[in-house]
Amino acid sequence: MIGALLTGLILFAFLVVCETEPTHAGPDRMGDSHGQPKLAHLTSNWAFQLVNDTLAFSRADSFCRGQFSSLADIDQSDEREGVMELLRQTGLRTPIWVRNPSKAANKPVALSKQYSPFLSLSFPRESREGFVRVNMSFPALSSVSVCVRVQWNSEWNEVSTIFSYAAPIFTNEFQLRGQVDMQGRILLALIIHGKHLPYKASFLNDGAWHHICVMWRRNSGHWAIYVDGDKRDLGSDTDTSRDIYGDGILILGQDQDSFGGNFTEPFFGNITDLNVWNMTLETRHVLALNACSSIDQEVVFSWNPDHLIKHPVVKEEQVLLFCPAAVLQQMELQGCRTLQGWSDQLPLLDLTDCSDPLPFICRSSRERYLKMKQMRDSQSLQPSAFMNHLMKLSNKSQAVLGQQTSELSSLAQASALLDVSVQALEDTQEELQPTDMVSLIQLLSLAADIPTLPLADATNHSQDRVQELSQHFISVADSIISEDNALKWQAIKEVVNGPMDVVKSIDRMVTSLSPRLMAETDRLTIHSPNIKLEVQQQRLQEGSKGSSFCGPETDKHTNVDCISVPHHKIQDLHNNGFHRLTLVNTWYGSLRPLFNPGENITMVPTVTDGSQRYLGTVLGSSVISTTVLGDDQPVSTAVHFKLQHRAQNPTGTVYDPVCAFWDFELTPEAGGWWNTKGCEVVSKQYGYTVCYCNHTTNFALLLQVYEAQRSPENEKALQVLTFIGCGVSLCGLLFTFILFIAVGVPKSDRTTVHKNLIVALGIAELLLMCSDWASANEAACFVVTALLHLFFMASFSWMLVEGLLLWSKVVSVNISEDRRMKLYYIIGWGLPVLIVGVTLAVSVDEYKADGHCWLNVKTDTIWAFVGPVIFVLAVNAVVLCRVVMVTVSSARRRTKMLSPSSASKMQTFDLTWAVTRPVLILLPVLGLTWLCGVLVHLSVVIAYVFIALNAFQGLYIFLVYAVYNSEVRNAIKRIKEKRKALSFTNCSQPTSFLPSQRAPISSWGHSALTPSSPETSETSGPPSSASTSLVIKNESFRKESFVTFSLKPASGNQVVQLTGFKPSGTTLTTKC
């Protein structure tokens, strides 16, 4: 039987309304298993569904909400016509529930069947002297209850005394006071035995009549304040040592600072229907009195103007008040809005007892209704794996598919249904289908509104049932909002407003069940993969601590998502008279409300100065919420929360975090919207943001995304400039490398480092030019991406080596050349291979970006390039600063050697050149031009500068390290001189080959350099008339080979003698 009931309940959500779409605007009729019709009527905008199952108002409202609709509203003409047409064609004549158009749409309103006249006392503002004395003697009271009706003067904002009772030996014996708060409410407080209780009970200062009852009992110290039949405040912290003294004076409208006089704090407004009892009234008595019934038991004073002594300024007035009990004489005297019928095309409205079972009409949009029908048809023809398994667990009973909503009316039934749903979710291997999600969302909505027994009537078994229901409720909700179902919300967006519907159901469930959940504990935690729910409860007292809640710990055992109620706010609740605080905190890890990311949903103005382009707003964090209950009543207070950024940051974009909350009151038909009112950013840190909001609800971070503003023309120009620059740069690097090899530049660690940098940078530039062509092939693009990563990393690694080598020259690091070059090769080639290899091994699936051949900037893979580059640039920037400092220091020393007359002028020039020269020379090899990349997003001009500096980096290297390099120029000069010397061999044949004994090589090494040597030829003086010799030791010759040119003057002619020494010991002499 239970299995059959469960099946009927889970499938009823799809069968309760009509099963076929009408082909016209008339009703669609279908009979269920009981023969009762279920009807729908469609207009151009709305769909109206008549549910003939009779329910109480709250259950009817809950059912419509579970159908993603609402009770029909007849205040709008188009909706009124739709309801009237549906009722006319069905012939239904009984009253039906309809929605109240006010903000508190579903809140019961006072039932009014008849007016009753009352004689009231008016206390005018023109005089502060007005008062009324009750002309009777009061006995000592061990219990007392006082009820009165008041109409507050809405223009009076100061403390007022409604009534005060003073005894001869104690003036402040029993008193009721009121004051207006900042929100325009009247706050009430009692004074008992001189103890001033807190202002807590309240009602709106709306100029209407309100019924107030206060009571006190000595044996327990219990006191309470009722307003309009509702208990608004209670406690038991009063003096129980004695009764209220007798023989006192009861004054209306004034505070007695002395017995019967010295009046202060006057009341302005109207008072009537004052009654006093020598007992504490029960709630049912207060409800009856609020409905104008009378309670004669233990009455001390009944309202009678003849027993009152009035000050002359106080006037009597006749007023009419709603008093339903005058006719009905019933205890349950509140009612909800009903449609009774029609008169001359106008609706006849009335108020009916909210607990009466009546039929009702649910209203939804036409599109939503049609989508629901489509999903029901699909589920009926081909049930999903989850639904099949659910039916199997429920014994596949079909007899109860037409069960009415009244069947789901207890915690036991809701808990059993949630239990079997959880079991089906665990057993089903396949993913949930969109229709399954709709069905489970409806189940949660219905289960959240199940009425609960009062806490006093709860049993241990029911307590266990409540906790079990909560666990299953969270498990089902977790399955729905899982990231696996993120894309499926789009398929049901015409039906369901979004994942926030699930959040709203959780809020209603926990708020409703919190008194039962916390009956035996102060803290309850329910944890699932995507949801963490925690309920905390504490007794408020002086020095109460603040409260905080955090989401699940991360792998590093840190809490990054937290929310807290400040200590002083909790202390304010205690000061305002609250005794018990309950905090309901929830964390949602995978919640993604649906919205258009291109719309500025935060209502914060986007950047419009042209420097950035607004891309959209994304949900950039988890969702965290808190609900504060003071004495089981919702209370709004300020909170702080810290949320981690979860959105990826693509290259070239900027995120601006905005603190926001989900406001269910904004666009209620769409389920709410994001709002920022009352929220502000406290601090922005890397990876998280701290916020402050002056209220409690569901919070999140919204990240506004901006991109550097570039027109299509600029983008095209930058691409062309990059391609041209890379081509020119590649040619420059190639020519530089050829010159280094061809002209015989002397070998050194510096030239070796230059060559390796040229090779790495040249290959990287070539790959960059070919990357667009490779993007068409996925495999080729992946290989190009890896090679680009490798050779650009090698380029920056050799730039780092350039900086380290320069640093070693500046600070004179004593490391042998061989050891130093081994270290440089490890850094220049080994480190890039290691970085690329580890990156590929760790994130091969997320390595390449989509659409182009480069690293994926949407994941952490990009840091395998950006991180090392930032490190290289930082090190080389320090090196450059050091070089500039040394150069400036040397320039200053040279300046001191100048004459005083020219020192100032030369000092300025030398210092300027000392700073400029190393910067111009070192910028290309140290890679510091890449620092412009940090500012590219700020302006398109900077983008052009960045491209020009880096795309032409090879050309810059060619000019600085080839064309204007002294080593390269000297090598070219030596080649020219060698060719000139060899041309002398064509002047004549050798005259003799004389064996000679060469001097030891060491003798050459110790001989002085001739004035015409290459190193000093440019500074040597004019040749003398004596014999002059030119000794050449060229690296292109074999070792120990020397050539000597001897120039000897002769008669009228100059003779040039060329002498060559060979390793064989022979001498070759030629004269020209």
mmCIF file with all atom_site columns, C-alpha atoms in Angstrom, residues 458-465 520:
data_model
loop_
_atom_site.group_PDB
_atom_site.id
_atom_site.type_symbol
_atom_site.label_atom_id
_atom_site.label_alt_id
_atom_site.label_comp_id
_atom_site.label_asym_id
_atom_site.label_entity_id
_atom_site.label_seq_id
_atom_site.pdbx_PDB_ins_code
_atom_site.Cartn_x
_atom_site.Cartn_y
_atom_site.Cartn_z
_atom_site.occupancy
_atom_site.B_iso_or_equiv
_atom_site.pdbx_formal_charge
_atom_site.auth_seq_id
_atom_site.auth_comp_id
_atom_site.auth_asym_id
_atom_site.auth_atom_id
_atom_site.pdbx_PDB_model_num
ATOM 1 C CA . ALA A 1 458 ? 5.876  16.155 18.970 1.00 0.00 ? 458 ALA A CA 1
ATOM 2 C CA . THR A 1 459 ? 7.004  12.638 19.890 1.00 0.00 ? 459 THR A CA 1
ATOM 3 C CA . ASN A 1 460 ? 10.427 11.012 19.683 1.00 0.00 ? 460 ASN A CA 1
ATOM 4 C CA . HIS A 1 461 ? 9.274  9.119  16.621 1.00 0.00 ? 461 HIS A CA 1
ATOM 5 C CA . SER A 1 462 ? 8.180  12.295 14.878 1.00 0.00 ? 462 SER A CA 1
ATOM 6 C CA . GLN A 1 463 ? 11.455 13.971 15.799 1.00 0.00 ? 463 GLN A CA 1
ATOM 7 C CA . ASP A 1 464 ? 13.379 11.178 14.086 1.00 0.00 ? 464 ASP A CA 1
ATOM 8 C CA . ARG A 1 465 ? 11.054 11.501 11.109 1.00 0.00 ? 465 ARG A CA 1
ATOM 9 C CA . GLU A 1 520 ? 17.285 18.408 21.345 1.00 0.00 ? 520 GLU A CA 1
#
